[in-house]
């Protein structure tokens, strides 16, 4: 299972056909998207995207940036994604007690 990142956002505005996205994560010590266990799905402003490639991160202006190649509109919703939109795991993992 995947765990959602609490500080991941879309870096720049992209149209509904864009398949290259860059994510920014401000908690650079502990938060990054998995680079090896692809594919996996993310939710961004109601659109489900499937990550097929995720690069290792690099620090840019105090944030970790990762570039992803994605398949858009997995849930039938295709939209312009705006800089700052939150990025979450589509099916986040859960902790058990």
Coordinates of C-alpha atoms in Angstrom, one line a residue:
X1 CA 0.0 0.0 0.0
X2 CA 1.0 3.6 -0.6
X3 CA 1.0 6.4 1.9
X4 CA -0.1 9.9 0.9
X5 CA 2.4 12.7 1.2
X6 CA 1.1 15.7 3.2
X7 CA 3.1 18.4 1.4
X8 CA 3.1 17.3 -2.3
X9 CA 1.8 19.7 -4.9
X10 CA 1.8 20.2 -8.7
X11 CA 4.7 22.6 -9.5
X12 CA 3.3 24.3 -12.6
X13 CA 0.0 24.6 -14.3
X14 CA -0.5 22.0 -17.1
X15 CA -3.3 21.4 -19.6
X16 CA -5.5 18.3 -19.6
X17 CA -3.4 16.5 -22.2
X18 CA 0.0 16.9 -20.5
X19 CA 1.7 13.6 -19.6
X20 CA 4.8 15.1 -17.9
X21 CA 4.2 16.5 -14.4
X22 CA 6.5 17.9 -11.8
X23 CA 5.7 17.5 -8.1
X24 CA 7.1 19.7 -5.3
X25 CA 7.3 18.4 -1.7
X26 CA 8.3 20.8 1.0
X27 CA 9.0 18.1 3.7
X28 CA 12.3 17.2 2.0
X29 CA 13.6 15.0 4.8
X30 CA 10.9 12.3 4.8
X31 CA 8.5 12.7 1.9
X32 CA 9.0 11.5 -1.7
X33 CA 7.1 9.5 -4.3
X34 CA 8.3 5.9 -4.9
X35 CA 10.5 5.6 -8.0
X36 CA 10.6 1.8 -8.3
X37 CA 7.1 0.4 -7.6
X38 CA 5.4 1.9 -10.6
X39 CA 2.7 2.0 -11.9
X40 CA 0.6 3.6 -9.1
X41 CA -2.3 6.0 -9.1
X42 CA -2.5 9.5 -7.7
X43 CA -5.4 11.9 -7.2
X44 CA -5.0 15.6 -8.2
X45 CA -8.0 17.9 -7.8
X46 CA -10.5 15.0 -8.6
X47 CA -8.5 13.6 -11.5
X48 CA -6.9 10.2 -11.2
X49 CA -3.6 9.8 -12.9
X50 CA -1.4 6.7 -13.3
X51 CA 2.3 7.2 -12.7
X52 CA 4.3 5.1 -15.1
X53 CA 7.7 6.7 -14.5
X54 CA 8.8 8.7 -11.4
X55 CA 12.3 10.3 -11.2
X56 CA 14.5 10.5 -8.1
X57 CA 14.1 13.9 -6.5
X58 CA 16.3 16.9 -6.5
X59 CA 16.3 19.9 -4.2
X60 CA 15.2 23.1 -5.9
X61 CA 14.6 26.3 -3.9
X62 CA 14.3 24.3 -0.6
X63 CA 11.8 21.8 -1.9
X64 CA 12.1 18.3 -3.3
X65 CA 11.1 18.1 -7.0
X66 CA 10.2 14.9 -8.8
X67 CA 9.2 14.6 -12.5
X68 CA 6.6 12.0 -13.4
X69 CA 5.3 10.5 -16.6
X70 CA 1.6 9.9 -16.2
X71 CA -1.5 8.5 -18.0
X72 CA -4.3 11.0 -17.5
X73 CA -8.0 10.7 -16.8
X74 CA -7.9 7.1 -15.4
X75 CA -11.3 7.9 -13.8
X76 CA -12.7 9.6 -16.9
X77 CA -12.0 13.1 -15.6
X78 CA -9.4 15.2 -17.6
X79 CA -8.8 18.8 -16.5
X80 CA -6.2 21.5 -16.3
X81 CA -4.1 21.1 -13.2
X82 CA -3.0 24.3 -11.5
X83 CA 0.3 25.0 -9.8
X84 CA -0.2 24.3 -6.1
X85 CA -2.9 21.6 -6.5
X86 CA -2.4 18.9 -3.8
X87 CA -1.2 15.5 -4.9
X88 CA -2.3 12.4 -2.9
X89 CA -2.2 8.6 -3.2
X90 CA -5.4 7.5 -5.0
X91 CA -5.7 4.6 -2.6
X92 CA -3.8 5.5 0.5
X93 CA -2.5 2.8 2.9
X94 CA -3.8 2.5 6.4
X95 CA -2.2 1.8 9.7
X96 CA -3.5 -1.1 11.7
X97 CA -3.5 -1.5 15.4

